[in-house]
Amino acid sequence: MFKSIALSSILIASADAAGCYPVWSSGGAYSSGSLVSATVALNATAGTTQTKNFKCTSGSQPSLSHCPNYDPSNSVQAAAAWSDQGVCSGSQPITTPSPTNKPTHKAWSGAGCPKAWVSGASYESGELAEVDGVAYKCSTANFVNAWCGNSLYKPGDSLYWSQAWTLLGSCTGTIAPTSSPNYVSLKDAGGCPDAYATGTTYEEGDKVSVGGIAYKCRSWPNSAWCSMAGYEPDGVNSKDAWTRLGYCDGTISPTQAPAFSSLKDAGGCAPVYASGTKYEAGDKVSVEANGVQSLTYQCKSFPDDGYCNQYEPGHWSKLGWKLVGYCEGTISPTTAPAFSALKDHNGCPNAYSASTKYEASDKVAIEITSTHSVVYQCSSDVHQSKYCAQYEPGNDWNLGWKLIGYCDGTMSPTASPAFSSLKEVGDGCPKKYNTATTYEAGDQVAVFIASGQAVIYECKTWPNGAYCNAGTNFSPESDNAKMGWTLKGYCDGTISPTAAPIVYAPAAKCRWYNGTKPITISPWSSASLSTYVAGTRVRKDERIYKCKGYPFSLWCKMAAYEPEETIYWADAWTKAGVCTDALAPTTTPSVSPTKSPSKSPSKSPTKSPSKSPSKSPSKSPTPAPSRSPTKRPGP
């Protein structure tokens, strides 16, 4: 029964289906509105098919439409060009309106059609082109004209053509050529420079002419293309290498010598550049320009100076050398180097020795004359300083060492470090730096330099403060101290310890030394949450905790981050030591010398027996006086 019902529905559908349009044929004259039919596969495995009608939705005329090439029986191609009109049956042809050969466009204002559009051509902003009797204008927006020659942007015949072209209107005939180029849109560039010659090496600023048009080689890096094939002036890729200056007439009268009016007078000429000579940053050379004058070039600073020994001055790459001006004559040699541009180091450090292992900030002297030397210092940067043991000062790559001045004589050694440039911090020194200690922003440590004297460093704020706990390579005593530590000043002596622990205090106190004086730290309290900020110290019994820096300090104000109480407390607090003179717990309550024994347990420094069972007075062999035998829990 079910099969008969299904068969009946198919027969009914076939009976009601519309007649089929002519079958689609590849290359047919289809455009928007054309109607065709095609057989579509329903199940490739079973071999079932279905015939449907389709309507073209692409292009106003066949040359602008995808329908002649996009097969409607292909679901992917059909989606881009055809509209499904439903199932059809029978072979009765249905008359369809004939598509117009061309859309109707208002005639454009020009006289005749511009040149036909050419795929791959290089079009400039505002340039005109013609496709099927319609005139188009290439976009004038910056860089968009680069798309105008792309086949994906063919005027009127692509999905995106309107982004690159503007439709001007229909046209007929051709634009009559003029007897000479029309230079209305170009400025007068005066006389013509030398004609462009294939194989010639051109540099930035060079001018050439092609067919009465003057061009100028663009600046680096585009100038690298000026001498390459395929980038000729007025060629397909001309704009990448050359700038069109305007039209020119006649020739430029050559001058007897180059004009240096736009260059700075560099005075006397430096030694002539010689290939094979080892040049360094700051070296100057001269290159002859004519029989009288030369050009002065200077080797650039690091890292560009590495190219000075690879490329000659004026090379098209412009790598290594910088043109500084023109020169005439020679520079008179001096009897000795001039140190006026260098800083006086006030004494020379030890002379450089290739066998010595140098570290960050080490200084050495290099003798220049019998009376003067120059001073180099090993970089304080952790990456650069490693080169000081591999390369000598003044090496070709300027690795490791930095020239800091000149010196005369030797440096007088001092008996101990000079603290005159540092300020004295506090009345004593904080604790000595220890790699096992966890430091946070604001923590101070001492690094002892000489007997009784030390310098004080303070841990920087986040993110630099992360280096304070990065090990010995970033300690205050290391070459990389500046990464995480700030030098605050010097201190003399140490903080005097107390003669002996305090035996008794009326109330338990937690005292902690901040480097200069003792301070009292209060117990953590939920009532004081609003006062806890970065750096605040609190205690739990004799253990001290410090509120972390921002943004972790925001959690210090939340009871859920109480030290020791939750698994998250360490996100807000960090361990900061123990109280230096808190009362040690006793096995039995201490008796106050001024108060009655019956009240002493409540004032004992061994607080909260329930929280510190190991230190609670409950370890006394006698029961606690506050518990009544009748209230003891049990059966």
XYZ file of C-alpha atoms in Angstrom, residues 99-578:
480
model
C 18.120 38.603 -24.047
C 19.342 41.925 -25.283
C 22.824 41.891 -26.690
C 23.906 44.959 -24.756
C 22.542 46.877 -21.766
C 21.285 50.335 -22.430
C 23.660 52.928 -20.967
C 23.586 56.630 -21.375
C 26.305 57.787 -23.741
C 29.342 59.139 -21.922
C 30.641 62.650 -22.426
C 33.783 61.606 -24.306
C 34.154 61.553 -28.098
C 34.623 57.926 -29.041
C 35.734 54.883 -27.045
C 39.044 54.697 -25.162
C 41.431 51.793 -25.739
C 40.079 48.334 -24.989
C 40.784 46.918 -21.516
C 43.776 44.537 -21.458
C 44.155 41.865 -18.789
C 47.449 42.226 -16.874
C 48.110 45.780 -18.042
C 49.272 48.420 -15.574
C 46.604 51.111 -15.233
C 47.113 54.413 -13.515
C 44.606 56.311 -11.379
C 41.887 57.784 -13.585
C 42.938 55.918 -16.752
C 40.135 54.948 -19.165
C 39.346 51.609 -20.800
C 36.557 50.120 -22.947
C 34.730 46.762 -22.727
C 31.926 45.859 -25.199
C 31.157 49.439 -26.127
C 31.132 50.725 -22.541
C 33.697 53.192 -21.181
C 35.124 52.736 -17.684
C 37.432 54.813 -15.487
C 40.093 53.268 -13.198
C 39.687 54.262 -9.524
C 41.596 57.290 -8.234
C 41.763 55.952 -4.670
C 45.256 55.271 -3.334
C 46.703 51.948 -4.543
C 43.317 50.720 -5.875
C 44.499 51.316 -9.452
C 46.783 48.288 -8.952
C 43.659 46.102 -9.314
C 42.473 47.661 -12.579
C 44.517 45.269 -14.737
C 43.599 42.171 -12.710
C 41.275 39.736 -14.502
C 39.239 39.375 -11.317
C 38.376 43.086 -11.635
C 37.545 43.160 -15.375
C 35.243 46.157 -15.920
C 31.592 45.064 -15.870
C 32.419 41.348 -16.012
C 33.479 40.262 -12.522
C 32.097 40.151 -9.015
C 34.293 42.980 -7.745
C 34.832 45.149 -10.820
C 32.980 48.113 -9.283
C 35.640 48.369 -6.567
C 38.305 49.196 -9.155
C 36.324 50.789 -11.999
C 33.594 53.388 -12.484
C 31.122 52.983 -15.368
C 31.080 56.179 -17.456
C 28.579 55.201 -20.158
C 28.279 53.742 -23.616
C 30.593 54.801 -26.402
C 31.012 54.355 -30.136
C 33.969 54.620 -32.428
C 37.448 55.439 -31.164
C 39.102 58.481 -29.706
C 41.005 60.132 -32.524
C 44.738 60.089 -31.761
C 46.534 63.405 -31.670
C 49.657 64.082 -33.681
C 51.623 64.332 -30.446
C 51.019 63.222 -26.873
C 48.473 65.180 -24.868
C 50.329 66.634 -21.893
C 47.447 68.589 -20.391
C 47.569 66.454 -17.215
C 51.393 66.558 -16.968
C 53.601 69.423 -15.873
C 56.485 70.782 -17.855
C 59.690 69.088 -16.643
C 61.924 71.311 -18.775
C 64.732 69.763 -20.788
C 64.934 66.000 -21.158
C 67.540 64.066 -19.152
C 69.498 61.225 -20.740
C 67.380 58.536 -22.370
C 66.786 55.391 -20.353
C 69.289 52.675 -21.290
C 68.803 48.990 -20.483
C 71.708 47.558 -18.505
C 72.634 50.869 -16.867
C 72.873 50.952 -13.066
C 70.497 53.587 -11.725
C 70.317 54.926 -8.187
C 67.890 56.907 -6.090
C 67.232 60.334 -7.659
C 68.563 59.489 -11.143
C 66.492 60.999 -13.948
C 65.868 59.544 -17.408
C 63.546 60.232 -20.329
C 61.402 57.944 -22.474
C 59.397 59.289 -25.446
C 59.422 62.884 -24.237
C 58.453 61.984 -20.642
C 60.867 62.517 -17.748
C 61.137 59.962 -14.938
C 62.960 59.910 -11.600
C 64.236 56.806 -9.800
C 62.350 56.400 -6.526
C 63.962 56.294 -3.082
C 65.152 53.139 -1.317
C 64.004 50.350 -1.302
C 62.156 50.973 -4.603
C 65.383 52.284 -6.149
C 66.668 48.698 -6.201
C 64.273 48.008 -9.106
C 65.368 50.948 -11.283
C 68.138 48.858 -12.857
C 66.123 45.647 -13.187
C 64.453 44.325 -16.329
C 60.689 44.547 -16.229
C 60.713 47.860 -14.357
C 61.550 50.170 -17.275
C 60.005 53.664 -17.245
C 56.527 53.564 -18.814
C 56.594 49.744 -18.555
C 54.113 47.443 -16.824
C 55.824 47.806 -13.422
C 57.152 51.324 -13.971
C 55.373 52.788 -10.936
C 57.211 50.452 -8.566
C 60.585 51.932 -9.522
C 60.057 55.283 -11.255
C 58.136 58.509 -10.614
C 56.755 60.321 -13.668
C 57.908 63.958 -13.469
C 56.228 65.397 -16.570
C 56.884 66.036 -20.210
C 60.200 67.356 -21.414
C 61.543 69.041 -24.530
C 65.076 69.182 -25.818
C 67.986 68.152 -23.625
C 69.455 69.303 -20.334
C 72.685 71.180 -20.926
C 75.452 69.250 -19.167
C 77.462 71.136 -16.594
C 81.244 70.986 -16.457
C 81.129 69.583 -12.962
C 78.441 68.168 -10.638
C 76.369 70.741 -8.789
C 76.871 70.438 -5.028
C 74.460 73.184 -4.025
C 72.190 70.668 -2.288
C 75.060 69.034 -0.388
C 76.838 70.186 2.746
C 80.440 71.323 2.521
C 82.351 68.622 4.410
C 85.637 70.536 4.280
C 88.773 68.637 3.362
C 88.485 65.164 1.881
C 88.978 62.040 3.948
C 91.192 59.224 2.571
C 89.942 57.757 -0.699
C 87.821 54.648 -0.314
C 89.885 51.518 -0.892
C 88.321 48.110 -1.440
C 89.693 45.580 1.043
C 90.264 48.123 3.802
C 88.600 47.325 7.145
C 86.134 50.106 7.934
C 84.274 50.724 11.203
C 81.359 52.851 12.373
C 82.140 56.553 12.002
C 84.942 56.121 9.440
C 84.874 58.658 6.613
C 86.049 58.150 3.064
C 85.947 60.170 -0.135
C 84.904 59.161 -3.630
C 86.019 61.309 -6.576
C 83.184 63.037 -8.428
C 85.251 65.150 -10.842
C 88.790 66.366 -11.134
C 88.330 68.964 -8.424
C 85.701 67.833 -5.961
C 84.758 64.568 -4.272
C 81.906 63.190 -2.192
C 82.349 62.326 1.485
C 80.724 59.189 2.893
C 80.597 58.041 6.514
C 80.195 54.476 7.753
C 76.900 54.153 9.620
C 76.591 53.094 13.260
C 75.775 49.599 14.515
C 74.242 47.401 13.157
C 74.534 48.995 9.675
C 78.317 49.382 9.999
C 78.701 45.685 9.225
C 77.890 46.470 5.588
C 80.718 49.006 5.179
C 83.117 46.168 4.345
C 80.660 44.521 1.967
C 79.428 47.415 -0.184
C 81.227 50.442 -1.596
C 80.017 53.993 -0.880
C 77.194 54.973 -3.240
C 76.163 51.374 -3.854
C 72.557 51.112 -5.007
C 71.633 49.213 -1.838
C 72.518 52.271 0.329
C 73.697 49.812 2.975
C 76.565 50.738 5.278
C 77.459 54.212 4.008
C 75.822 57.622 4.396
C 76.476 60.577 2.074
C 77.431 63.526 4.301
C 78.558 66.156 1.791
C 81.154 67.203 -0.737
C 84.805 67.907 -0.101
C 87.776 69.587 -1.724
C 91.444 69.052 -1.029
C 92.598 66.817 1.821
C 92.238 66.797 5.605
C 95.451 67.904 7.259
C 96.645 65.099 9.541
C 97.064 65.928 13.211
C 100.115 64.915 15.217
C 97.936 62.955 17.610
C 94.282 61.864 17.811
C 91.850 64.550 18.933
C 89.956 63.544 22.070
C 87.738 66.633 22.237
C 84.653 64.582 21.334
C 85.343 62.012 24.065
C 84.743 62.334 27.782
C 87.724 62.435 30.137
C 87.612 59.271 32.233
C 89.990 60.712 34.852
C 92.503 57.923 34.849
C 92.962 54.688 32.918
C 91.760 51.261 34.028
C 93.898 48.178 33.380
C 94.953 47.594 29.788
C 92.899 45.097 27.795
C 94.251 41.531 27.812
C 92.971 38.830 25.459
C 93.570 36.171 28.131
C 91.391 37.875 30.751
C 87.785 36.785 31.173
C 85.745 39.982 31.256
C 82.269 40.418 32.644
C 79.502 43.011 32.500
C 80.552 46.605 33.373
C 84.308 45.806 33.377
C 86.456 48.635 32.014
C 89.682 48.390 30.024
C 92.084 50.794 28.357
C 93.436 50.636 24.785
C 96.594 52.677 24.174
C 96.342 55.125 21.265
C 99.418 57.289 21.815
C 102.232 57.335 24.339
C 100.210 59.669 26.549
C 96.579 58.858 25.838
C 94.331 55.807 25.746
C 90.671 55.211 25.115
C 88.406 53.511 27.639
C 85.944 50.751 26.776
C 83.333 49.298 29.110
C 81.746 45.869 28.835
C 77.980 46.159 28.393
C 75.772 45.704 31.453
C 73.195 43.938 29.288
C 73.052 40.210 30.027
C 73.027 39.346 26.331
C 75.707 41.755 25.111
C 78.153 41.242 27.996
C 78.819 37.622 27.010
C 80.667 38.897 23.926
C 83.286 40.724 26.028
C 85.139 37.458 26.586
C 84.978 36.633 22.866
C 85.747 39.906 21.074
C 88.246 42.686 21.687
C 87.104 46.287 22.246
C 86.434 48.086 18.955
C 85.653 44.858 17.083
C 84.077 45.030 13.636
C 80.595 44.239 14.940
C 80.634 46.485 18.043
C 79.713 43.473 20.146
C 80.089 43.572 23.914
C 82.163 46.737 24.325
C 81.223 50.409 24.330
C 83.632 53.357 23.926
C 83.022 55.646 26.925
C 85.941 58.112 26.917
C 89.670 58.727 26.922
C 92.158 58.592 29.780
C 95.594 59.815 30.756
C 97.734 57.989 33.279
C 96.315 55.333 35.578
C 93.493 55.220 38.081
C 94.517 55.470 41.701
C 93.129 52.487 43.591
C 90.999 53.283 46.597
C 91.268 51.450 49.891
C 87.555 50.797 49.908
C 84.608 51.636 47.702
C 83.743 55.334 47.503
C 80.261 56.111 48.778
C 80.411 59.836 48.090
C 77.991 59.482 45.176
C 75.492 57.496 47.261
C 73.274 58.670 50.057
C 73.210 57.041 53.457
C 70.050 55.025 54.038
C 68.894 54.502 57.627
C 70.950 53.868 60.742
C 71.921 50.337 59.851
C 71.886 47.702 57.143
C 68.966 45.401 56.347
C 69.448 41.678 56.141
C 71.988 40.379 53.668
C 70.651 39.165 50.330
C 69.840 35.453 50.372
C 68.889 33.426 47.283
C 66.658 31.204 49.438
C 64.438 34.145 50.448
C 61.361 35.127 48.460
C 61.419 38.879 47.806
C 58.642 41.213 46.761
C 58.361 44.799 45.552
C 59.806 47.191 48.135
C 61.934 44.630 50.005
C 65.422 45.872 50.832
C 68.615 43.857 51.140
C 72.255 44.594 51.865
C 75.293 43.655 49.809
C 78.461 44.031 51.878
C 81.307 45.591 49.914
C 83.905 46.144 52.640
C 84.192 45.572 56.344
C 81.345 47.414 58.029
C 80.056 48.993 54.825
C 77.384 47.835 52.410
C 75.059 49.087 49.703
C 71.298 48.735 49.903
C 69.179 47.450 47.031
C 65.387 47.577 46.824
C 63.295 45.122 44.819
C 61.492 46.897 41.947
C 57.740 46.816 41.297
C 56.030 44.460 38.895
C 56.993 43.290 36.310
C 60.695 43.996 37.019
C 60.292 42.676 40.549
C 59.972 39.162 39.152
C 63.750 39.162 38.636
C 64.321 39.561 42.402
C 63.653 35.820 42.761
C 65.284 34.688 39.515
C 68.432 33.279 41.122
C 72.047 34.338 41.411
C 72.268 35.549 37.817
C 69.884 38.374 38.724
C 70.956 38.997 42.328
C 72.006 42.489 43.527
C 75.600 41.234 43.330
C 75.277 40.173 39.668
C 75.853 42.019 36.420
C 72.109 41.974 35.834
C 71.135 43.609 39.126
C 69.403 46.480 37.305
C 66.832 44.061 35.907
C 65.082 43.665 39.263
C 66.856 45.844 41.853
C 67.254 49.575 42.497
C 70.390 50.870 44.226
C 69.090 53.003 47.127
C 72.271 54.023 48.935
C 74.832 52.783 51.418
C 74.650 51.723 55.033
C 77.244 51.454 57.762
C 77.249 48.629 60.289
C 74.347 46.371 61.081
C 71.199 46.682 63.109
C 72.146 45.885 66.666
C 70.422 42.761 67.990
C 68.845 42.772 71.455
C 70.931 41.318 74.277
C 68.423 38.582 75.068
C 64.795 37.641 74.312
C 62.089 39.410 76.277
C 60.897 36.976 78.893
C 57.483 38.419 79.437
C 55.208 41.101 78.021
C 51.709 41.928 79.224
C 50.409 41.213 75.716
C 51.989 39.129 72.969
C 53.596 41.316 70.307
C 55.115 40.592 66.943
C 58.124 42.758 66.161
C 59.793 42.840 62.765
C 62.796 44.795 61.527
C 62.272 46.666 58.244
C 65.963 47.432 57.852
C 66.200 50.484 60.059
C 63.880 50.067 63.022
C 61.540 47.500 64.553
C 57.822 47.731 63.883
C 54.886 45.944 65.487
C 52.702 43.725 63.290
C 49.070 43.129 64.198
C 47.188 39.853 63.792
C 45.070 39.353 60.694
C 41.494 40.501 61.353
C 38.380 40.482 59.222
C 37.491 43.829 60.786
C 40.598 45.378 59.213
C 40.121 44.066 55.659
C 39.565 47.538 54.204
C 43.000 48.670 55.412
C 44.992 45.893 53.733
C 46.933 47.170 50.729
C 50.035 46.016 48.849
C 52.913 45.645 51.325
C 50.738 45.369 54.450
C 52.091 42.806 56.935
C 49.910 40.777 59.262
C 50.597 37.793 61.471
C 49.033 34.482 62.353
C 50.538 33.621 65.742
C 54.298 34.228 65.225
C 54.150 33.792 61.429
C 54.231 36.948 59.298
C 52.472 37.373 55.952
C 52.806 40.210 53.435
C 50.102 41.404 51.025
C 51.260 40.979 47.444
C 51.524 43.780 44.886
C 48.734 44.972 42.609
C 46.500 43.376 41.285
C 46.881 40.497 43.791
C 46.540 43.006 46.643
C 42.825 43.351 45.802
C 42.263 39.885 47.243
C 43.899 40.872 50.564
C 40.677 42.757 51.311
C 38.616 39.546 51.081
C 38.034 37.231 54.014
C 38.118 34.246 51.642
C 41.875 34.788 51.302
C 42.714 34.734 55.013
C 46.307 33.441 55.424
C 46.506 29.698 56.102
C 42.727 29.246 56.089
C 41.945 28.440 52.428
C 43.725 26.880 49.486
C 43.719 30.271 47.761
C 45.346 32.404 50.451
C 48.751 32.293 48.679
C 47.220 34.175 45.721
C 46.976 37.269 47.934
C 49.597 36.779 50.658
C 53.166 35.579 50.824
C 55.216 34.333 53.764
C 57.444 37.097 55.164
C 59.237 35.468 58.095
C 58.462 35.156 61.762
